[in-house]
mmCIF file of N, CA and C in Angstrom:
data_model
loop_
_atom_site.group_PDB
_atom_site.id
_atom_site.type_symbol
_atom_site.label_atom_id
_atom_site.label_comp_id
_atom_site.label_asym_id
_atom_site.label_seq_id
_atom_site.Cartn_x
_atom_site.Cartn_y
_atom_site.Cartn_z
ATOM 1 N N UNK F 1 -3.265 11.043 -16.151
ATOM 2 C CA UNK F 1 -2.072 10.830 -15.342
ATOM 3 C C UNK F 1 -2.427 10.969 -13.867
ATOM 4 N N UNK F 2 -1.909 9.786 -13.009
ATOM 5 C CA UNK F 2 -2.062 10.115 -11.532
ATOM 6 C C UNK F 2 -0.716 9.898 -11.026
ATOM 7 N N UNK F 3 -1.268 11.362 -10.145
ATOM 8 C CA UNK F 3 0.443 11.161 -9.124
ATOM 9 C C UNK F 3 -0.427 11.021 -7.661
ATOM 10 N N UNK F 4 0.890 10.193 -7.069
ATOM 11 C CA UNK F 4 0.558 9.748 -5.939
ATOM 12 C C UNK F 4 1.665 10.108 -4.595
ATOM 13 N N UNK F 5 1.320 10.472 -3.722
ATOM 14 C CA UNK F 5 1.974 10.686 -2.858
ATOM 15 C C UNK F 5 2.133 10.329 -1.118
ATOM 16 N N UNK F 6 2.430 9.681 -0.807
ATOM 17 C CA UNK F 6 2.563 8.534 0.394
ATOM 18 C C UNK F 6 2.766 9.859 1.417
ATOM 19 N N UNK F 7 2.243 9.454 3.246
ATOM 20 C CA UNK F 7 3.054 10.132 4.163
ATOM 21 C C UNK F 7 2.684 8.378 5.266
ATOM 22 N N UNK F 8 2.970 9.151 6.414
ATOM 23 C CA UNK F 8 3.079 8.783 7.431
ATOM 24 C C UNK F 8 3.796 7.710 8.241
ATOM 25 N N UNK F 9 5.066 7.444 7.153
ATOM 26 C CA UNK F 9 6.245 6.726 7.719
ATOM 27 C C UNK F 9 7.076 7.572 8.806
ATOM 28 N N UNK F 10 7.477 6.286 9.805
ATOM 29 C CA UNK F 10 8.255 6.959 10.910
ATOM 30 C C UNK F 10 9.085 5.772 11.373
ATOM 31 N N UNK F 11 9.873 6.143 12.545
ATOM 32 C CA UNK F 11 10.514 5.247 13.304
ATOM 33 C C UNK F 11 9.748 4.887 14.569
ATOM 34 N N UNK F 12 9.375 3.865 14.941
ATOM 35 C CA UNK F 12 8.371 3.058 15.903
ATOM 36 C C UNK F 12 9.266 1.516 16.404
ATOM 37 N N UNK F 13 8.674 1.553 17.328
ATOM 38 C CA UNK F 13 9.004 0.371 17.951
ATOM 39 C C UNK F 13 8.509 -0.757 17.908
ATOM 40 N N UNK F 14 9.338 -2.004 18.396
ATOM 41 C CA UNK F 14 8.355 -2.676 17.917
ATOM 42 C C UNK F 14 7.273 -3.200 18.688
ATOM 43 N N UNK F 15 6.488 -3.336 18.120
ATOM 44 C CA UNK F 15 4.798 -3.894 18.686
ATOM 45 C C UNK F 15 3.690 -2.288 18.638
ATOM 46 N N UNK F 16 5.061 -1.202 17.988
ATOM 47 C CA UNK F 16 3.853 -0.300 17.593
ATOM 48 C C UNK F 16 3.362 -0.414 16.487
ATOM 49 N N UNK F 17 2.456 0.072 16.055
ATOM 50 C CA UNK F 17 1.704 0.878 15.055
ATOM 51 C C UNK F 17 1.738 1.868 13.900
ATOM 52 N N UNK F 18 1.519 1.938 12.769
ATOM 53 C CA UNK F 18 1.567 3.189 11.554
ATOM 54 C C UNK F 18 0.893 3.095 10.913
ATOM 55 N N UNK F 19 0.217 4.135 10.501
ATOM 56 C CA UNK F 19 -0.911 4.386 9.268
ATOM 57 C C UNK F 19 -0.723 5.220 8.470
ATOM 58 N N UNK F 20 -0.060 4.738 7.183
ATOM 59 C CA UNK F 20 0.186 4.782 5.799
ATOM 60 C C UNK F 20 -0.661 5.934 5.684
ATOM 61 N N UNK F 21 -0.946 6.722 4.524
ATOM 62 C CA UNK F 21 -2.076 7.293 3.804
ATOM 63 C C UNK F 21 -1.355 8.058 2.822
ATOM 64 N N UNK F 22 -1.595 8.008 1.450
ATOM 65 C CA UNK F 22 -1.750 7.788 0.178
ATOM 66 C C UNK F 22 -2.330 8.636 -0.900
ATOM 67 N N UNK F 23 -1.962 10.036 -1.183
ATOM 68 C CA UNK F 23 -3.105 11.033 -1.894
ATOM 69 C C UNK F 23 -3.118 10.732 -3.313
ATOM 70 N N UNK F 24 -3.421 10.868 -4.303
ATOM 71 C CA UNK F 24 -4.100 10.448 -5.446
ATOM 72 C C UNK F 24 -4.361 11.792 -5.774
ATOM 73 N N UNK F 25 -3.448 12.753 -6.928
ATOM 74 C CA UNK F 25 -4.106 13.834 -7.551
ATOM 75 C C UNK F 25 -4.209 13.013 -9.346
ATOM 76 N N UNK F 26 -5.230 13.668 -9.500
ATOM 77 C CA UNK F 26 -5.499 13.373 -11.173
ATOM 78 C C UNK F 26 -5.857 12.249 -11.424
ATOM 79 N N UNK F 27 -6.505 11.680 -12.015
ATOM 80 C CA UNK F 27 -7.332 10.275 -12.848
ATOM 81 C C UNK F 27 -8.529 10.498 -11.895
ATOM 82 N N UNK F 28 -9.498 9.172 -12.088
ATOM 83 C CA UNK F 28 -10.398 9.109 -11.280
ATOM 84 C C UNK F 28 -10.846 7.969 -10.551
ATOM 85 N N UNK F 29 -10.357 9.042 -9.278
ATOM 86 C CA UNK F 29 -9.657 7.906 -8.206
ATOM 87 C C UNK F 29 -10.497 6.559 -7.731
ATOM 88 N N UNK F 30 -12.183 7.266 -7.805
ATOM 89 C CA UNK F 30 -12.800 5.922 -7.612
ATOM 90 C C UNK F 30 -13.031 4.347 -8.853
ATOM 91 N N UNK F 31 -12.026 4.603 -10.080
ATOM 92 C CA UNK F 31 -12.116 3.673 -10.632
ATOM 93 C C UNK F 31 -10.797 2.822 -10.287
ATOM 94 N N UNK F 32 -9.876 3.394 -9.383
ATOM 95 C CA UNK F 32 -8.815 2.695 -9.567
ATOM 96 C C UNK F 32 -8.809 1.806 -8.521
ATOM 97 N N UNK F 33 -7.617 0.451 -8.779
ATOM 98 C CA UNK F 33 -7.258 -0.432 -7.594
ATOM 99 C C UNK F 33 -6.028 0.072 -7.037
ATOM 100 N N UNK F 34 -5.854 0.316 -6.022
ATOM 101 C CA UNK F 34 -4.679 0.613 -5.110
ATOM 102 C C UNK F 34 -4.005 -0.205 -4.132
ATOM 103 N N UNK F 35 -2.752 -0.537 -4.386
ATOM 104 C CA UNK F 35 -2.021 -1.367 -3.878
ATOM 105 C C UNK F 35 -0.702 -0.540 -2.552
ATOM 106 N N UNK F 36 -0.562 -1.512 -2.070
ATOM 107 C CA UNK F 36 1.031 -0.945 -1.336
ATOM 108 C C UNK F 36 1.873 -2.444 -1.524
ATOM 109 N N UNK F 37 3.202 -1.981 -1.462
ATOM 110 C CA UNK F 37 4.363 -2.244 -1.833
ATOM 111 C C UNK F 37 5.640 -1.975 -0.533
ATOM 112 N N UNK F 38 6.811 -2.869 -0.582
ATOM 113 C CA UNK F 38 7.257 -2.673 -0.006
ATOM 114 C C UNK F 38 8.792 -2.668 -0.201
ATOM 115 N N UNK F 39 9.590 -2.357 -0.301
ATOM 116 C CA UNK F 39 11.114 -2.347 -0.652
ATOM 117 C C UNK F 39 12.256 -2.344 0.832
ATOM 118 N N UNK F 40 13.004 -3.190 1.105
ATOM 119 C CA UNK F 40 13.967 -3.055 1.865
ATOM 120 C C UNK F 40 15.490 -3.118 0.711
ATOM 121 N N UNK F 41 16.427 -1.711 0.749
ATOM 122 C CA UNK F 41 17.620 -1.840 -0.206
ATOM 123 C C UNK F 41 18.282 -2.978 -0.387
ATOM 124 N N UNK F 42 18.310 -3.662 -1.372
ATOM 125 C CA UNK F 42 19.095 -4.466 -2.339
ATOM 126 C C UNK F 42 18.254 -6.113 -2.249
ATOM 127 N N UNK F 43 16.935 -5.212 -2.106
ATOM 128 C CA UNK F 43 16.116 -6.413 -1.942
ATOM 129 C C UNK F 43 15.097 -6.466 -3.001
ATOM 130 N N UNK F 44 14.065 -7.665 -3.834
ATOM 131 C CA UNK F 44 13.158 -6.670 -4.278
ATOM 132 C C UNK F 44 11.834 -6.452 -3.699
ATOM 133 N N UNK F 45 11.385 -5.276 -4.635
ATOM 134 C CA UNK F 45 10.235 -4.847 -3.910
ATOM 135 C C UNK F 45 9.011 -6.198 -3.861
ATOM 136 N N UNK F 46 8.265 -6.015 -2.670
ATOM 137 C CA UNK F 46 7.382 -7.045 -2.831
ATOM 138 C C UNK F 46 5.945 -6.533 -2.233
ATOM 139 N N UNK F 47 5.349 -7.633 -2.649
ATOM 140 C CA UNK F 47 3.837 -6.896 -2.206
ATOM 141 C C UNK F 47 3.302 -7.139 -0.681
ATOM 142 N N UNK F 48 2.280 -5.797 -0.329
ATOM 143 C CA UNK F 48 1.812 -5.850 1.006
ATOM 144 C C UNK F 48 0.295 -6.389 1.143
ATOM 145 N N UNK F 49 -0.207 -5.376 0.030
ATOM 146 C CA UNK F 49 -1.930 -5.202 0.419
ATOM 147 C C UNK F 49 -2.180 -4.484 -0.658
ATOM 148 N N UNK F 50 -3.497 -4.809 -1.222
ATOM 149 C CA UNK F 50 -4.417 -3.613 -2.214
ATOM 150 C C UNK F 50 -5.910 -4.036 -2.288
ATOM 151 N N UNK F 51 -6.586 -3.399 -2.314
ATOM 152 C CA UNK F 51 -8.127 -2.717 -2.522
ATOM 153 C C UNK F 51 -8.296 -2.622 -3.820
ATOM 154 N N UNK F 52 -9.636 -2.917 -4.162
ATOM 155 C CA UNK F 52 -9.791 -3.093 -5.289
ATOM 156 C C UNK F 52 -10.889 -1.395 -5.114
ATOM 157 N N UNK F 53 -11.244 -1.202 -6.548
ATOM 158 C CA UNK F 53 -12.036 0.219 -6.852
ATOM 159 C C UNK F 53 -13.413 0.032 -5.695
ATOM 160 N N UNK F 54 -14.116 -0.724 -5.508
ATOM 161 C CA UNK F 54 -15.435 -0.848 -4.936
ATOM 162 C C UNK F 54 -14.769 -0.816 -3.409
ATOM 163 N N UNK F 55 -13.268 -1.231 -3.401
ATOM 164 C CA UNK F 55 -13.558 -1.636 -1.433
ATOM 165 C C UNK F 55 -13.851 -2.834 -1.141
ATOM 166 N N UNK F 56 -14.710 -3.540 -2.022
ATOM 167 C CA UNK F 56 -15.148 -5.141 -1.426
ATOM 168 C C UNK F 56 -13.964 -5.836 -1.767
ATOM 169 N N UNK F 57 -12.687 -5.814 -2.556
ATOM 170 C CA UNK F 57 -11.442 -7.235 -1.811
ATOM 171 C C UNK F 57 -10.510 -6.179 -1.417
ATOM 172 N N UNK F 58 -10.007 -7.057 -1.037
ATOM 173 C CA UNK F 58 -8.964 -6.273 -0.118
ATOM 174 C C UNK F 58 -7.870 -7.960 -0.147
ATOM 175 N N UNK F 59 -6.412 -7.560 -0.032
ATOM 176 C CA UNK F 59 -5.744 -8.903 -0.426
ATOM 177 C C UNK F 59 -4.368 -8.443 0.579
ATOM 178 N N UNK F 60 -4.001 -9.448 0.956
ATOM 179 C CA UNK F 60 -2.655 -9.200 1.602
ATOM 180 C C UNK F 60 -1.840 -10.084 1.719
ATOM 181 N N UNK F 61 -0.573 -9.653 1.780
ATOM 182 C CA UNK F 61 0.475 -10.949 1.930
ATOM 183 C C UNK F 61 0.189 -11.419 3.280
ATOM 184 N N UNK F 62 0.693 -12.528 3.163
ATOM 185 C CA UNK F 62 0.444 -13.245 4.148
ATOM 186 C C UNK F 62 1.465 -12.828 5.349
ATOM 187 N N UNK F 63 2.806 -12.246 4.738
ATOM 188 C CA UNK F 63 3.534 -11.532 5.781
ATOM 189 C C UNK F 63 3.160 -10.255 6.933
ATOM 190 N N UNK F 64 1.790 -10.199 6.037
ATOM 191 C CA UNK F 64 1.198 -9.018 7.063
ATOM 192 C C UNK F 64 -0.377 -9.086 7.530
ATOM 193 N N UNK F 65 -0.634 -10.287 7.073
ATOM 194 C CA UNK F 65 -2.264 -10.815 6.949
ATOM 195 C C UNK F 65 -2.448 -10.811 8.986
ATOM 196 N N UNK F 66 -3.793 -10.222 9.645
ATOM 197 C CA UNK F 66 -4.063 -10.356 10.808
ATOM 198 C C UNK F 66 -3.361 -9.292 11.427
ATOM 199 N N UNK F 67 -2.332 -8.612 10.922
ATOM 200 C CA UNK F 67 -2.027 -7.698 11.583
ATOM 201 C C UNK F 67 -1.915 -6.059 10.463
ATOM 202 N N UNK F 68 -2.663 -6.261 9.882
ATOM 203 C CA UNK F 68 -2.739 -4.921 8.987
ATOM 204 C C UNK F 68 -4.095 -4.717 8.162
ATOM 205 N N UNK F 69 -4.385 -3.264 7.981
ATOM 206 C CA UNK F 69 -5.855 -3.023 7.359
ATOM 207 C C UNK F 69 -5.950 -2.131 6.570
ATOM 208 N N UNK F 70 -6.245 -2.470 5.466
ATOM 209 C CA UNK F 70 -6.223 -1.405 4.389
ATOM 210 C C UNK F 70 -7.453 -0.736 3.769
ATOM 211 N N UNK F 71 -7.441 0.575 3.632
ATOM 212 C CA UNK F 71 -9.008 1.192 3.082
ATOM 213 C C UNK F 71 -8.692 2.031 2.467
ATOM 214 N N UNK F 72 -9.739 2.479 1.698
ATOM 215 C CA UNK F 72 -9.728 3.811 1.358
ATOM 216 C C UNK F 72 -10.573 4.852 1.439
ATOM 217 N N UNK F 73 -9.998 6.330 1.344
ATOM 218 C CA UNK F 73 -11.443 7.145 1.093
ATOM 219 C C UNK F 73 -11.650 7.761 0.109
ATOM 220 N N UNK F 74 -12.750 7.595 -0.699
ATOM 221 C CA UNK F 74 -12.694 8.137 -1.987
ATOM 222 C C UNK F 74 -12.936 9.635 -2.367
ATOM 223 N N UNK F 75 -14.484 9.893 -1.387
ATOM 224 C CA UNK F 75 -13.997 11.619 -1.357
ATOM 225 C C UNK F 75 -12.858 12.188 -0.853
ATOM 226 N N UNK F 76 -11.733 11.338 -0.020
ATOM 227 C CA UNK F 76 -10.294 12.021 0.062
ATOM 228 C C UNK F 76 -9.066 11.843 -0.866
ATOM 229 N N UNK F 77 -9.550 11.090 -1.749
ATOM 230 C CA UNK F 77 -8.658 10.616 -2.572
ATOM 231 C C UNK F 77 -7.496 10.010 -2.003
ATOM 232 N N UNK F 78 -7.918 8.933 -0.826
ATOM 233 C CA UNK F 78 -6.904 8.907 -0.561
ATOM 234 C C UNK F 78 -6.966 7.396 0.143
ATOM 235 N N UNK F 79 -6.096 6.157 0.031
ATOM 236 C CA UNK F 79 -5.894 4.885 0.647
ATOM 237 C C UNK F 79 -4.978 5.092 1.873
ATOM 238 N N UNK F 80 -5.404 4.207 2.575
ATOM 239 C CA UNK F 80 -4.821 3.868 3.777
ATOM 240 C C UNK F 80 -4.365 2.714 3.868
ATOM 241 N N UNK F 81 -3.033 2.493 4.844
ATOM 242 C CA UNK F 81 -2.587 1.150 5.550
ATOM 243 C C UNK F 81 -2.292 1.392 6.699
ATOM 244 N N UNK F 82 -3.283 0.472 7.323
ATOM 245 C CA UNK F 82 -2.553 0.802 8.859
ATOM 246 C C UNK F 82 -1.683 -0.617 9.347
ATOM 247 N N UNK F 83 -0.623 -0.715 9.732
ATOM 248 C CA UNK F 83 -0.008 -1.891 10.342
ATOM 249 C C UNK F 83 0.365 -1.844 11.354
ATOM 250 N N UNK F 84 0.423 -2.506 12.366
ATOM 251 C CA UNK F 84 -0.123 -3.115 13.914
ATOM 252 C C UNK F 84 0.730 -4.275 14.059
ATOM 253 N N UNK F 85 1.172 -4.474 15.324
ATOM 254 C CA UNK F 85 2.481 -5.372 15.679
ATOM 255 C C UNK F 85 3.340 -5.214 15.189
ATOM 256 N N UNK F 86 3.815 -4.118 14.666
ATOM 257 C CA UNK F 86 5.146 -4.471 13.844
ATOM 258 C C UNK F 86 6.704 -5.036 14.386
ATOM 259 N N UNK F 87 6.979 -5.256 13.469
ATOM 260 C CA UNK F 87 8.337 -6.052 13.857
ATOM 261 C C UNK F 87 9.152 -5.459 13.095
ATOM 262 N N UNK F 88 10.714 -5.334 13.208
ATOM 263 C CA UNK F 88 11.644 -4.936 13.042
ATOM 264 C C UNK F 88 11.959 -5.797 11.287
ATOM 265 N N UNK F 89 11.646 -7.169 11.119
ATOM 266 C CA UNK F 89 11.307 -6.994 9.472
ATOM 267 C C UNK F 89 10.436 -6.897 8.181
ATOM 268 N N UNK F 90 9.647 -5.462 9.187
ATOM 269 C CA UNK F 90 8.459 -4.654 8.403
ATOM 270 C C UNK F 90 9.207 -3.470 7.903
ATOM 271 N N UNK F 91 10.484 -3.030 8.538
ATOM 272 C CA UNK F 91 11.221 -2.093 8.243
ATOM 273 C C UNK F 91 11.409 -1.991 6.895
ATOM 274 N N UNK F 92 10.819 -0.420 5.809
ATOM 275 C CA UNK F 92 11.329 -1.277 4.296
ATOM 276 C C UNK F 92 10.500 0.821 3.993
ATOM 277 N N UNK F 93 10.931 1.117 2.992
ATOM 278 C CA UNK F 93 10.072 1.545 2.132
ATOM 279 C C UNK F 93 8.814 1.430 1.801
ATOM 280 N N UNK F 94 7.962 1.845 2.134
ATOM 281 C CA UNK F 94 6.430 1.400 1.416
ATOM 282 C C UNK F 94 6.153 2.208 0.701
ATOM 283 N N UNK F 95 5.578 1.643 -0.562
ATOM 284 C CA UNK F 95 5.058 2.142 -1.938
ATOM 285 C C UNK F 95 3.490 2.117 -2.411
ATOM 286 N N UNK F 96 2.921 3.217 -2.744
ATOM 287 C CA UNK F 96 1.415 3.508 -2.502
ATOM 288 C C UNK F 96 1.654 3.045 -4.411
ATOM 289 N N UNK F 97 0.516 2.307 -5.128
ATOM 290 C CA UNK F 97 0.810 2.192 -6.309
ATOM 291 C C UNK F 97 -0.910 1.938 -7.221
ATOM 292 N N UNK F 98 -1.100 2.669 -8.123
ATOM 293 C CA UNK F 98 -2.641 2.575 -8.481
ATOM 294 C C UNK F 98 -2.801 1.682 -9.977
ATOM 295 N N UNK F 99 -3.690 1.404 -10.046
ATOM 296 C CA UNK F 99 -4.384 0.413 -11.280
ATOM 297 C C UNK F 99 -4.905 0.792 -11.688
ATOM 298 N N UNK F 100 -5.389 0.781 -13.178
ATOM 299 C CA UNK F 100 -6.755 1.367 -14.029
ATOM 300 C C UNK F 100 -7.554 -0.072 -14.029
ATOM 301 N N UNK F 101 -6.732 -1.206 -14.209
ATOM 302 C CA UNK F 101 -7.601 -2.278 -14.521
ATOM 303 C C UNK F 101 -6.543 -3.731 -13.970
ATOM 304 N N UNK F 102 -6.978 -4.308 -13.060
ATOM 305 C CA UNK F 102 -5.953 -5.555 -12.568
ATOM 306 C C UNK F 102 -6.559 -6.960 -13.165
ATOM 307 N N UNK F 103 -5.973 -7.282 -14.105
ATOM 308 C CA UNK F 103 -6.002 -8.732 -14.934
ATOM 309 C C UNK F 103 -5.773 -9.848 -14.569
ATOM 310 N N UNK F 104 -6.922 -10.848 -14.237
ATOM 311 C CA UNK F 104 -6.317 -12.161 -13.903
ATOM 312 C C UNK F 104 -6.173 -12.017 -12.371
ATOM 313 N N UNK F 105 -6.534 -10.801 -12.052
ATOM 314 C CA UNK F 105 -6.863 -11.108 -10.486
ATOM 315 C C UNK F 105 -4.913 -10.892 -10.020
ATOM 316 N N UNK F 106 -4.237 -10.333 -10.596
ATOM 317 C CA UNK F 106 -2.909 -10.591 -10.396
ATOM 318 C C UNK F 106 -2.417 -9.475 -9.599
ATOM 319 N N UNK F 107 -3.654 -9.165 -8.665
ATOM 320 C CA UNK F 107 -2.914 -7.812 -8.072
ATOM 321 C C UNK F 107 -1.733 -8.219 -6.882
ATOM 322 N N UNK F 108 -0.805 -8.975 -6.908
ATOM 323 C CA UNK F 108 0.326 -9.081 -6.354
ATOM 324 C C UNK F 108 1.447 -8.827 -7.512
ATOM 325 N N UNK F 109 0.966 -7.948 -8.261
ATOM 326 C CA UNK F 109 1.985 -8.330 -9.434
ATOM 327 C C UNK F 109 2.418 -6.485 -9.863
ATOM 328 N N UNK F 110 3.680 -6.359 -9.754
ATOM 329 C CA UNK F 110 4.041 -5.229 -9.765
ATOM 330 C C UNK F 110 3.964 -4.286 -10.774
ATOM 331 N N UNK F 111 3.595 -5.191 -12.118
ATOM 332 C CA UNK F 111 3.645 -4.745 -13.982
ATOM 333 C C UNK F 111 1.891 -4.196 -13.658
ATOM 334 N N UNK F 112 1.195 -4.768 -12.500
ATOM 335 C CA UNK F 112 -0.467 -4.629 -12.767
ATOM 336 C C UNK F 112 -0.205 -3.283 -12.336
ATOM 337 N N UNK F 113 0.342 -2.529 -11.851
ATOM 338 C CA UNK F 113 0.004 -1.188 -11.243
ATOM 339 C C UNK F 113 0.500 -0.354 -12.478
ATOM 340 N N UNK F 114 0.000 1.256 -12.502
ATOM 341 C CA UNK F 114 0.370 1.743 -14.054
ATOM 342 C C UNK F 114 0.782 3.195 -13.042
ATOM 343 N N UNK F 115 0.725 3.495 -11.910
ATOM 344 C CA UNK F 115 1.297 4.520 -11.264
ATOM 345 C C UNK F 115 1.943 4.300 -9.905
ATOM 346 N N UNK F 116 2.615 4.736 -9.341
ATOM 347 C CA UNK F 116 3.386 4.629 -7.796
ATOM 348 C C UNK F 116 4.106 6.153 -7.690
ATOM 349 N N UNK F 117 4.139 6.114 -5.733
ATOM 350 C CA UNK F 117 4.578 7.079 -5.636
ATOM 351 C C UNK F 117 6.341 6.626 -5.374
ATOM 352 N N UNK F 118 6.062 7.971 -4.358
ATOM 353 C CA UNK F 118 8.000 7.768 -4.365
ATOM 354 C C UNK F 118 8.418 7.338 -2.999
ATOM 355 N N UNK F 119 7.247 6.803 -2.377
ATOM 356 C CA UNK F 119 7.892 5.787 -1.246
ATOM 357 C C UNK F 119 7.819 6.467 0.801
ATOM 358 N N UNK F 120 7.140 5.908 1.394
ATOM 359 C CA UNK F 120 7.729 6.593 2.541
ATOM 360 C C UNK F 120 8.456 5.522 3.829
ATOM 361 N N UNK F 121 9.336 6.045 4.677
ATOM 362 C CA UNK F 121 9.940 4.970 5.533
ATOM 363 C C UNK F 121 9.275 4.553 6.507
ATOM 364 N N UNK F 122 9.256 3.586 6.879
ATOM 365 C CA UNK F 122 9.048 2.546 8.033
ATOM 366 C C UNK F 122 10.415 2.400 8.726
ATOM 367 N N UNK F 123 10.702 2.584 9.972
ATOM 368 C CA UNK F 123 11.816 1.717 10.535
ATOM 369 C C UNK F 123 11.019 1.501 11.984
ATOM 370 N N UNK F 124 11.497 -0.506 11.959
ATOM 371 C CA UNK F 124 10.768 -0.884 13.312
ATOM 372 C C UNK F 124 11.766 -0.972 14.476
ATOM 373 N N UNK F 125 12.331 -0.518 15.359
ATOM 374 C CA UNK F 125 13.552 -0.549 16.248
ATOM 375 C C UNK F 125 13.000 -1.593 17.295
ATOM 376 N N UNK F 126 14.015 -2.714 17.433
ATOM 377 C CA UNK F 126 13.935 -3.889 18.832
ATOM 378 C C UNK F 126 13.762 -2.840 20.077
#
């Protein structure tokens, strides 16, 4: 079992900056793929970015492609997102979410993740 636990949501302006980070207690963290996620209420959740176990892909929506970077550290157990330029509809929930095994390459796909945490806020103010 892995639990996961998100920080470093805040309220920022826009054309600032935030960096996500993501702790990972239990399983073993360097086999997993780790994704982020994003939720604005009564919307659904959709995908941002995830890393695969090695670090070599890395995938992003295109809603955030050029302006966001995702890593991880494995002796910290812990993934990162940092996003850069933001705009006011980046504002949303973001969801840290882990994989044992992503099929078909479908890591935009919300059924591929087998853990998530419980979310931290983003708000981008004009």
């Amino acid at each position: 079992q892995v639990q996961l636990e998100e920080s470093g949501g805040r309220s920022v302006q826009a054309g600032g900056s935030v960096r996500l980070s993501c702790v990972a207690h239990g399983g073993t963290f360097m086999l997993l793929a780790l994704g982020w996620f994003r939720q604005i209420p009564g919307e659904e959740r959709e995908f941002v970015s995830a890393i695969s176990f090695t670090g070599e892909q890395r995938i992003y929506a295109d809603s955030v492609k050029d302006r966001s970077t995702i890593s991880r550290d494995n002796a910290k157990r812990t993934v990162f997102l940092q996003l850069d330029n933001l705009r006011p509809e980046d504002t949303a929930v973001y969801y840290c979410a882990a994989a044992e095994f992503i099929q078909n390459g479908a890591w935009r796909t919300q059924g591929s993740y087998d853990y998530w945490g419980r979310g931290t806020q983003v708000t981008v103010t004009s």
